Coordinates of N, CA and C in Angstrom, one line a residue:
M1 N 84.5 83.8 96.9 CA 84.1 82.2 97.3 C 83.7 82.0 99.1
A2 N 82.5 81.2 99.2 CA 81.8 81.3 100.1 C 81.8 80.1 100.9
D3 N 82.7 79.2 101.1 CA 82.9 78.3 101.3 C 84.6 78.0 102.1
H4 N 84.3 79.2 103.2 CA 85.7 79.4 103.9 C 85.1 80.1 104.8
P5 N 85.6 80.6 106.3 CA 84.9 81.3 107.6 C 84.6 82.7 107.1
V6 N 83.9 83.3 107.5 CA 83.8 84.4 107.6 C 85.3 84.7 107.9
G7 N 86.0 85.8 107.9 CA 86.7 86.6 108.0 C 88.0 86.8 107.2
I8 N 88.2 85.7 107.0 CA 89.1 85.6 105.4 C 89.1 86.5 104.5
D9 N 88.0 87.0 104.3 CA 88.1 88.0 103.3 C 88.2 89.4 103.8
E10 N 87.7 89.6 105.2 CA 88.2 90.5 105.3 C 89.6 91.4 106.0
T11 N 89.8 90.0 106.3 CA 91.9 89.8 106.7 C 92.5 90.5 105.4
L12 N 91.7 89.5 104.4 CA 92.1 90.2 103.1 C 92.0 91.8 102.3
D13 N 91.1 91.6 102.8 CA 90.8 93.4 102.2 C 91.5 94.6 103.4
R14 N 91.5 94.6 104.7 CA 92.4 95.0 105.8 C 94.1 95.4 105.1
I15 N 94.8 94.3 104.7 CA 96.1 94.1 104.3 C 95.8 95.5 103.0
R16 N 95.1 95.0 101.7 CA 95.1 95.8 100.8 C 94.4 97.2 101.2
R17 N 93.3 97.3 101.8 CA 93.7 98.9 102.6 C 94.7 99.6 102.8
A18 N 95.2 98.8 103.8 CA 96.7 99.3 104.6 C 97.2 99.4 103.8
W19 N 97.9 98.8 102.7 CA 98.8 99.1 101.4 C 98.3 100.3 100.9
D20 N 97.0 100.3 100.4 CA 96.6 101.5 99.9 C 96.7 103.1 100.3
A21 N 96.9 102.8 101.9 CA 96.7 103.9 102.2 C 98.2 104.6 102.8
G22 N 99.1 103.4 102.5 CA 100.6 103.4 102.9 C 101.3 103.7 104.6
D23 N 100.2 102.6 105.0 CA 100.0 102.4 106.3 C 100.7 101.6 107.3
A24 N 101.8 101.6 107.2 CA 102.9 100.5 107.5 C 102.4 99.5 109.3
T25 N 101.8 100.7 109.9 CA 101.3 100.0 111.5 C 100.3 99.1 111.0
A26 N 99.3 99.3 110.0 CA 98.2 98.8 110.1 C 98.2 97.7 108.8
Y27 N 99.4 97.9 108.3 CA 100.0 96.4 107.7 C 100.2 95.5 108.3
S28 N 100.7 95.9 108.9 CA 101.6 94.7 109.7 C 101.0 94.4 110.9
E29 N 99.6 95.1 111.3 CA 98.6 94.3 112.6 C 97.9 93.0 111.7
E30 N 98.2 93.2 110.8 CA 96.9 92.1 109.8 C 98.6 90.8 110.3
F31 N 99.3 90.9 110.8 CA 100.5 89.2 110.6 C 100.5 89.1 112.3
T32 N 100.7 88.3 112.7 CA 101.0 87.1 113.3 C 102.9 88.0 114.5
D33 N 102.7 88.3 115.3 CA 103.7 88.3 116.2 C 104.8 87.8 115.9
D34 N 105.1 86.6 115.0 CA 106.2 86.0 114.6 C 106.2 85.4 112.8
A35 N 105.2 86.0 112.5 CA 105.3 86.2 111.2 C 105.9 86.2 110.4
S36 N 106.0 85.0 108.9 CA 107.7 85.3 108.1 C 106.6 85.5 107.2
Y37 N 107.7 86.4 106.1 CA 107.3 87.3 104.8 C 108.1 86.8 104.1
V38 N 107.9 86.4 103.0 CA 109.1 86.5 101.8 C 108.4 87.4 100.8
I39 N 109.0 88.4 99.9 CA 109.3 89.0 99.2 C 109.3 88.2 97.5
F40 N 109.0 88.6 96.4 CA 109.6 87.8 94.8 C 111.0 88.0 95.5
A41 N 111.9 89.1 95.8 CA 113.3 88.8 95.4 C 113.8 88.3 96.4
G42 N 113.5 87.0 97.6 CA 114.1 86.4 98.7 C 114.3 87.1 99.5
L43 N 114.0 88.3 99.7 CA 113.8 89.2 101.3 C 113.2 88.4 101.9
I44 N 113.7 88.6 103.6 CA 112.8 87.5 103.7 C 112.5 88.6 105.6
S45 N 111.3 89.4 106.1 CA 111.2 89.9 107.5 C 110.5 88.9 107.9
T46 N 110.7 88.8 109.7 CA 110.5 88.0 110.6 C 109.8 88.5 111.5
G47 N 108.5 88.4 112.2 CA 107.5 88.7 112.9 C 106.9 90.3 112.7
R48 N 106.2 91.1 113.3 CA 105.3 91.8 113.1 C 106.3 93.2 113.0
D49 N 107.1 93.3 113.9 CA 108.1 94.5 114.1 C 108.8 94.8 112.9
E50 N 109.2 93.2 112.8 CA 110.1 93.4 111.3 C 109.3 94.2 110.2
I51 N 108.5 93.3 109.5 CA 107.3 93.8 109.2 C 106.8 95.3 108.4
R52 N 106.8 95.9 109.6 CA 106.1 97.1 109.8 C 107.7 98.3 109.7
A53 N 108.5 97.7 110.2 CA 110.1 98.7 110.2 C 110.1 98.5 108.6
D54 N 110.5 97.3 108.1 CA 110.5 96.9 106.3 C 109.7 97.8 105.2
H55 N 108.2 98.0 106.1 CA 107.7 99.1 105.3 C 107.8 100.4 105.0
V56 N 108.1 100.6 106.4 CA 108.1 102.0 106.3 C 108.7 102.7 105.1
P57 N 109.8 102.2 104.5 CA 110.8 102.4 103.5 C 109.9 102.4 102.2
V58 N 109.2 101.7 102.6 CA 108.2 101.2 101.2 C 107.0 101.9 101.2
F59 N 106.2 102.4 101.6 CA 105.6 103.0 102.1 C 106.4 104.7 101.5
E60 N 107.7 104.8 102.1 CA 107.6 106.4 102.2 C 108.5 106.6 100.8
R61 N 109.2 105.7 99.7 CA 109.5 105.8 98.5 C 108.8 104.9 97.8
W62 N 109.4 103.7 97.3 CA 109.3 103.0 96.5 C 108.2 102.5 95.7
Q63 N 107.1 102.4 97.3 CA 105.7 102.3 96.6 C 104.8 102.8 96.8
R64 N 105.4 104.2 97.1 CA 104.3 105.7 97.8 C 103.4 105.9 96.6
G65 N 101.9 105.8 97.3 CA 101.1 106.3 96.6 C 100.3 104.9 95.7
S66 N 101.0 104.1 95.5 CA 100.9 102.4 95.3 C 99.3 102.6 95.7
R67 N 98.6 101.6 94.3 CA 98.0 100.6 95.0 C 97.7 98.8 95.2
M68 N 96.9 98.6 96.0 CA 97.4 96.5 95.2 C 95.7 96.3 95.3
S69 N 96.6 95.4 94.4 CA 94.9 94.5 94.0 C 95.2 93.1 94.4
M70 N 94.3 92.4 94.7 CA 94.1 91.2 94.8 C 92.9 90.1 94.3
K71 N 92.8 89.2 94.0 CA 92.3 87.9 93.5 C 92.2 86.7 94.4
V72 N 91.4 86.1 95.1 CA 91.7 84.9 96.0 C 91.4 83.6 94.4
L73 N 92.4 82.7 94.7 CA 92.6 82.1 93.8 C 92.1 80.5 94.5
D74 N 92.2 80.2 95.8 CA 91.7 79.5 96.6 C 92.2 79.3 97.9
V75 N 91.1 78.8 98.8 CA 91.2 78.9 100.1 C 91.5 77.2 100.6
R76 N 91.9 76.6 101.2 CA 92.5 75.8 101.5 C 92.0 75.6 103.2
M77 N 91.3 75.0 103.9 CA 91.4 75.0 105.6 C 92.2 74.0 105.5
L78 N 93.3 73.9 106.7 CA 94.2 73.2 107.5 C 93.0 72.5 108.6
G79 N 91.9 72.8 109.1 CA 91.5 72.9 110.2 C 90.3 74.0 110.5
E80 N 90.4 74.5 111.8 CA 89.3 74.9 111.8 C 90.0 76.4 112.0
D81 N 91.3 76.6 112.2 CA 91.6 77.3 112.9 C 93.2 78.0 111.7
A82 N 93.3 77.6 110.8 CA 94.2 77.5 109.9 C 93.6 77.3 108.6
A83 N 94.2 77.9 108.0 CA 93.9 78.2 106.1 C 94.8 78.5 105.4
V84 N 95.1 78.3 104.2 CA 96.0 78.6 103.5 C 95.3 79.3 102.0
V85 N 95.9 80.3 101.6 CA 94.8 81.3 100.9 C 95.7 81.6 99.6
V86 N 95.6 81.2 98.6 CA 96.5 81.6 97.7 C 95.9 82.8 96.9
T87 N 96.8 83.6 96.1 CA 96.0 84.9 95.8 C 97.1 85.3 94.2
E88 N 96.0 86.2 93.3 CA 96.8 86.5 92.3 C 96.7 87.8 92.6
G89 N 98.0 88.9 92.1 CA 97.6 89.8 92.6 C 98.7 91.3 92.4
G90 N 98.7 92.4 92.4 CA 99.2 93.3 91.9 C 99.9 94.4 92.7
I91 N 101.2 95.5 92.0 CA 100.7 96.4 92.9 C 100.9 97.6 91.9
G92 N 100.0 98.5 91.7 CA 100.3 100.0 90.7 C 100.3 101.2 91.1
N93 N 101.0 101.3 90.6 CA 102.0 103.1 90.8 C 102.5 103.7 89.5
G94 N 101.7 103.0 88.3 CA 102.1 104.0 87.6 C 102.7 102.9 86.6
R95 N 103.7 101.9 86.5 CA 104.0 100.8 85.5 C 102.7 100.0 85.5
G96 N 102.9 99.6 87.1 CA 101.5 98.2 87.1 C 100.3 98.1 86.6
I97 N 99.9 99.9 86.0 CA 98.6 99.8 86.0 C 98.3 99.9 84.8
R98 N 97.3 98.9 83.7 CA 96.9 99.1 82.9 C 96.3 100.2 82.0
R99 N 96.1 100.2 80.7 CA 95.5 101.2 80.0 C 94.1 101.7 80.3
D100 N 93.4 100.2 80.7 CA 92.0 100.5 81.7 C 92.4 100.6 82.8
G101 N 93.1 101.1 83.3 CA 92.7 101.4 84.6 C 93.2 100.2 85.8
D102 N 93.0 98.7 85.0 CA 93.3 98.2 86.1 C 94.9 97.9 86.6
I103 N 95.1 97.4 87.6 CA 96.9 96.8 87.8 C 96.9 95.3 87.7
R104 N 97.5 95.5 87.0 CA 98.2 93.9 86.3 C 98.4 93.6 87.7
H105 N 97.8 91.8 87.5 CA 98.2 90.7 88.5 C 99.4 90.0 87.6
D106 N 101.3 90.3 88.4 CA 102.2 89.9 87.8 C 102.2 89.3 88.8
K107 N 102.2 88.9 89.8 CA 102.5 88.4 91.3 C 102.2 86.8 91.9
V108 N 102.4 86.2 92.3 CA 101.3 85.2 92.8 C 101.7 84.9 94.2
Q109 N 100.7 84.8 95.7 CA 100.9 85.2 96.4 C 100.3 83.7 97.8
T110 N 100.9 83.3 98.6 CA 100.8 82.1 99.4 C 100.2 82.9 101.0
Y111 N 99.5 82.8 101.8 CA 99.2 83.3 102.9 C 98.8 81.7 103.6
V112 N 99.4 82.3 104.8 CA 99.1 81.2 106.0 C 98.6 81.9 107.0
L113 N 97.0 81.3 107.2 CA 96.3 82.2 108.1 C 95.6 81.8 109.5
V114 N 95.8 82.4 110.4 CA 95.4 81.3 111.8 C 94.3 82.1 112.2
R115 N 93.7 81.6 113.2 CA 92.2 82.4 114.2 C 93.3 82.4 115.1
E116 N 92.9 84.3 115.6 CA 93.2 84.6 117.0 C 92.1 85.0 118.0
G117 N 91.7 84.2 118.4 CA 90.3 84.7 119.0 C 89.1 85.1 118.0
D118 N 88.7 86.0 117.3 CA 87.9 86.4 116.5 C 88.3 87.0 115.3
R119 N 89.2 86.8 115.2 CA 90.1 87.2 113.9 C 90.8 87.0 113.3
W120 N 91.2 86.8 111.9 CA 92.6 86.0 111.1 C 93.3 86.4 111.1
R121 N 94.5 86.5 111.4 CA 96.0 86.6 110.8 C 96.9 85.9 110.2
C122 N 97.8 86.7 109.7 CA 98.6 86.0 108.5 C 99.7 85.3 109.4
A123 N 100.3 84.3 109.3 CA 101.2 83.6 109.8 C 102.7 83.4 109.1
A124 N 102.4 83.4 107.8 CA 103.3 83.1 106.7 C 103.1 83.5 105.1
F125 N 103.6 84.6 105.1 CA 103.3 84.5 103.5 C 104.4 84.7 102.5
Q126 N 104.5 84.4 101.4 CA 105.2 83.9 100.0 C 104.5 85.2 98.9
N127 N 105.1 85.4 98.6 CA 105.2 86.1 96.9 C 106.2 85.8 96.3
T128 N 105.6 85.1 94.9 CA 106.3 85.1 94.0 C 105.9 85.8 92.5
K129 N 107.0 86.0 92.0 CA 106.7 86.7 90.9 C 106.5 86.3 89.6
R130 N 106.0 86.4 88.9 CA 105.3 85.6 87.7 C 106.4 85.7 86.9
N131 N 106.9 84.8 85.9 CA 107.6 84.8 84.6 C 106.8 84.4 83.2
R132 N 107.0 85.0 82.6 CA 105.5 85.6 81.3 C 105.9 84.4 80.6
L133 N 107.5 83.9 80.4 CA 107.6 83.2 79.1 C 107.9 81.8 80.0
F134 N 108.3 81.5 81.3 CA 107.9 80.4 81.6 C 106.6 80.2 81.7
A135 N 105.4 81.2 82.2 CA 104.2 80.6 82.0 C 104.2 80.5 80.6
A136 N 104.2 81.2 79.9 CA 103.4 80.8 78.7 C 104.0 79.5 78.0
V137 N 105.2 79.2 78.6 CA 106.4 78.0 77.8 C 104.8 77.2 78.5
N138 N 105.1 77.0 79.7 CA 103.9 75.8 80.7 C 102.8 75.2 80.3
A139 N 102.1 76.9 79.4 CA 100.2 76.6 79.1 C 100.7 76.0 77.7
R140 N 101.5 76.4 77.3 CA 101.7 75.6 75.9 C 101.8 73.8 75.9
E141 N 102.2 73.1 77.0 CA 103.0 72.3 77.4 C 101.6 71.9 77.8
K142 N 101.1 72.2 78.6 CA 99.8 72.0 79.3 C 98.6 71.4 78.1
Q143 N 98.4 72.1 77.4 CA 97.9 71.9 76.0 C 98.0 70.8 75.5
R144 N 99.5 70.8 75.2 CA 100.1 69.5 74.0 C 99.7 68.6 75.0
L145 N 100.2 68.4 76.6 CA 99.5 66.9 77.1 C 98.1 67.0 77.0
A146 N 97.5 67.7 77.4 CA 96.0 67.5 77.6 C 95.0 66.9 76.3
A147 N 96.0 67.3 75.1 CA 95.6 67.3 73.7 C 96.2 65.3 73.7
A148 N 96.9 65.0 73.9 CA 97.6 63.4 73.7 C 96.8 62.4 74.6

Protein backbone atom coordinates (compact mmCIF):
# COMPACT_ATOMS: atom_id res chain seq x y z
CA MET A 1 0.00 0.00 0.00
CA ALA A 2 1.61 3.20 -1.13
CA ASP A 3 -1.10 5.66 -0.13
CA HIS A 4 -0.17 5.93 3.53
CA PRO A 5 2.72 7.60 5.34
CA VAL A 6 6.19 6.17 5.40
CA GLY A 7 6.84 4.28 8.60
CA ILE A 8 3.56 2.42 9.02
CA ASP A 9 4.72 -0.67 7.11
CA GLU A 10 8.04 -0.53 8.95
CA THR A 11 6.25 -0.50 12.31
CA LEU A 12 4.18 -3.54 11.36
CA ASP A 13 7.32 -5.28 10.16
CA ARG A 14 9.10 -4.56 13.46
CA ILE A 15 6.11 -6.04 15.31
CA ARG A 16 6.33 -9.19 13.17
CA ARG A 17 10.11 -9.49 13.53
CA ALA A 18 9.94 -9.04 17.32
CA TRP A 19 7.28 -11.79 17.50
CA ASP A 20 9.38 -14.10 15.31
CA ALA A 21 12.38 -13.47 17.60
CA GLY A 22 10.29 -14.15 20.71
CA ASP A 23 11.44 -10.79 22.09
CA ALA A 24 8.80 -9.40 24.48
CA THR A 25 10.77 -6.20 25.06
CA ALA A 26 11.19 -5.38 21.36
CA TYR A 27 7.55 -6.35 20.75
CA SER A 28 6.25 -4.06 23.48
CA GLU A 29 8.41 -1.16 22.26
CA GLU A 30 6.11 -0.90 19.23
CA PHE A 31 3.21 0.12 21.53
CA THR A 32 2.54 3.41 23.27
CA ASP A 33 3.06 3.74 27.03
CA ASP A 34 -0.73 3.57 27.57
CA ALA A 35 -1.72 1.21 24.74
CA SER A 36 -4.69 -1.14 24.99
CA TYR A 37 -4.10 -4.67 23.72
CA VAL A 38 -7.03 -7.07 23.32
CA ILE A 39 -6.48 -10.67 22.23
CA PHE A 40 -9.06 -12.93 20.57
CA ALA A 41 -9.95 -14.56 23.90
CA GLY A 42 -11.01 -11.17 25.27
CA LEU A 43 -8.05 -10.69 27.61
CA ILE A 44 -6.82 -7.10 27.91
CA SER A 45 -3.32 -5.75 28.57
CA THR A 46 -2.99 -2.06 29.32
CA GLY A 47 0.24 -0.18 28.73
CA ARG A 48 3.60 -1.10 27.27
CA ASP A 49 4.90 -2.62 30.53
CA GLU A 50 1.92 -4.96 30.88
CA ILE A 51 2.07 -5.92 27.20
CA ARG A 52 5.73 -6.86 27.67
CA ALA A 53 5.07 -8.80 30.89
CA ASP A 54 2.11 -10.64 29.36
CA HIS A 55 4.18 -11.68 26.33
CA VAL A 56 7.11 -13.15 28.26
CA PRO A 57 5.24 -16.42 28.99
CA VAL A 58 3.68 -16.36 25.52
CA PHE A 59 7.11 -16.35 23.90
CA GLU A 60 8.69 -18.71 26.46
CA ARG A 61 5.88 -21.31 26.50
CA TRP A 62 2.73 -21.20 24.38
CA GLN A 63 4.11 -19.62 21.23
CA ARG A 64 7.78 -20.47 21.59
CA GLY A 65 9.42 -20.59 18.16
CA SER A 66 6.29 -19.40 16.38
CA ARG A 67 6.26 -17.06 13.42
CA MET A 68 3.82 -14.27 12.57
CA SER A 69 2.36 -13.58 9.16
CA MET A 70 0.38 -10.46 8.37
CA LYS A 71 -1.23 -8.89 5.31
CA VAL A 72 -2.45 -5.28 5.36
CA LEU A 73 -6.06 -5.06 4.19
CA ASP A 74 -6.73 -1.37 4.78
CA VAL A 75 -5.09 1.79 6.07
CA ARG A 76 -7.36 4.70 6.95
CA MET A 77 -5.76 7.94 8.02
CA LEU A 78 -7.52 9.81 10.84
CA GLY A 79 -5.31 12.86 10.38
CA GLU A 80 -1.60 13.31 9.84
CA ASP A 81 -0.62 11.52 13.04
CA ALA A 82 -3.19 8.73 13.45
CA ALA A 83 -4.17 5.74 11.34
CA VAL A 84 -6.40 2.69 11.62
CA VAL A 85 -4.78 -0.35 10.04
CA VAL A 86 -6.73 -3.55 9.44
CA THR A 87 -4.77 -6.72 8.78
CA GLU A 88 -5.37 -10.41 8.46
CA GLY A 89 -2.82 -12.75 9.86
CA GLY A 90 -1.86 -15.72 11.87
CA ILE A 91 0.74 -17.37 14.01
CA GLY A 92 2.45 -20.53 12.84
CA ASN A 93 4.04 -23.03 15.19
CA GLY A 94 3.18 -26.30 13.56
CA ARG A 95 -0.61 -26.31 13.71
CA GLY A 96 -0.97 -22.90 12.03
CA ILE A 97 1.35 -23.71 9.12
CA ARG A 98 -0.23 -25.13 5.98
CA ARG A 99 1.32 -27.94 3.96
CA ASP A 100 2.73 -25.38 1.51
CA GLY A 101 4.62 -23.75 4.39
CA ASP A 102 2.45 -20.64 4.56
CA ILE A 103 0.89 -19.53 7.81
CA ARG A 104 -2.90 -19.68 7.88
CA HIS A 105 -4.49 -16.24 8.24
CA ASP A 106 -7.18 -17.19 10.74
CA LYS A 107 -7.48 -13.86 12.55
CA VAL A 108 -8.20 -10.22 11.75
CA GLN A 109 -6.42 -7.42 13.61
CA THR A 110 -7.11 -3.72 14.04
CA TYR A 111 -4.20 -1.46 14.93
CA VAL A 112 -4.66 2.19 15.85
CA LEU A 113 -1.27 3.73 15.10
CA VAL A 114 -0.14 7.16 16.26
CA ARG A 115 2.93 9.09 15.25
CA GLU A 116 5.35 9.80 18.10
CA GLY A 117 8.05 12.03 16.68
CA ASP A 118 9.43 10.28 13.60
CA ARG A 119 8.05 6.87 14.61
CA TRP A 120 4.66 5.17 14.52
CA ARG A 121 3.48 3.18 17.55
CA CYS A 122 0.35 1.19 18.26
CA ALA A 123 -2.05 2.87 20.72
CA ALA A 124 -4.77 0.21 20.47
CA PHE A 125 -4.79 -3.37 19.18
CA GLN A 126 -7.69 -5.80 18.74
CA ASN A 127 -7.27 -9.38 17.51
CA THR A 128 -10.34 -11.36 16.42
CA LYS A 129 -10.37 -15.04 15.53
CA ARG A 130 -12.25 -15.82 12.34
CA ASN A 131 -15.10 -18.27 12.63
CA ARG A 132 -15.06 -20.35 9.45
CA LEU A 133 -18.75 -21.27 9.67
CA PHE A 134 -19.92 -17.66 10.14
CA ALA A 135 -17.53 -16.50 7.40
CA ALA A 136 -18.98 -19.06 4.95
CA VAL A 137 -22.58 -18.17 5.83
CA ASN A 138 -21.81 -14.46 5.49
CA ALA A 139 -20.08 -14.93 2.11
CA ARG A 140 -23.00 -16.97 0.84
CA GLU A 141 -25.49 -14.32 1.96
CA LYS A 142 -23.45 -11.54 0.32
CA GLN A 143 -23.48 -13.50 -2.95
CA ARG A 144 -27.25 -14.03 -2.67
CA LEU A 145 -27.89 -10.33 -2.06
CA ALA A 146 -25.56 -9.28 -4.90
CA ALA A 147 -27.42 -11.56 -7.31
CA ALA A 148 -30.86 -10.26 -6.25
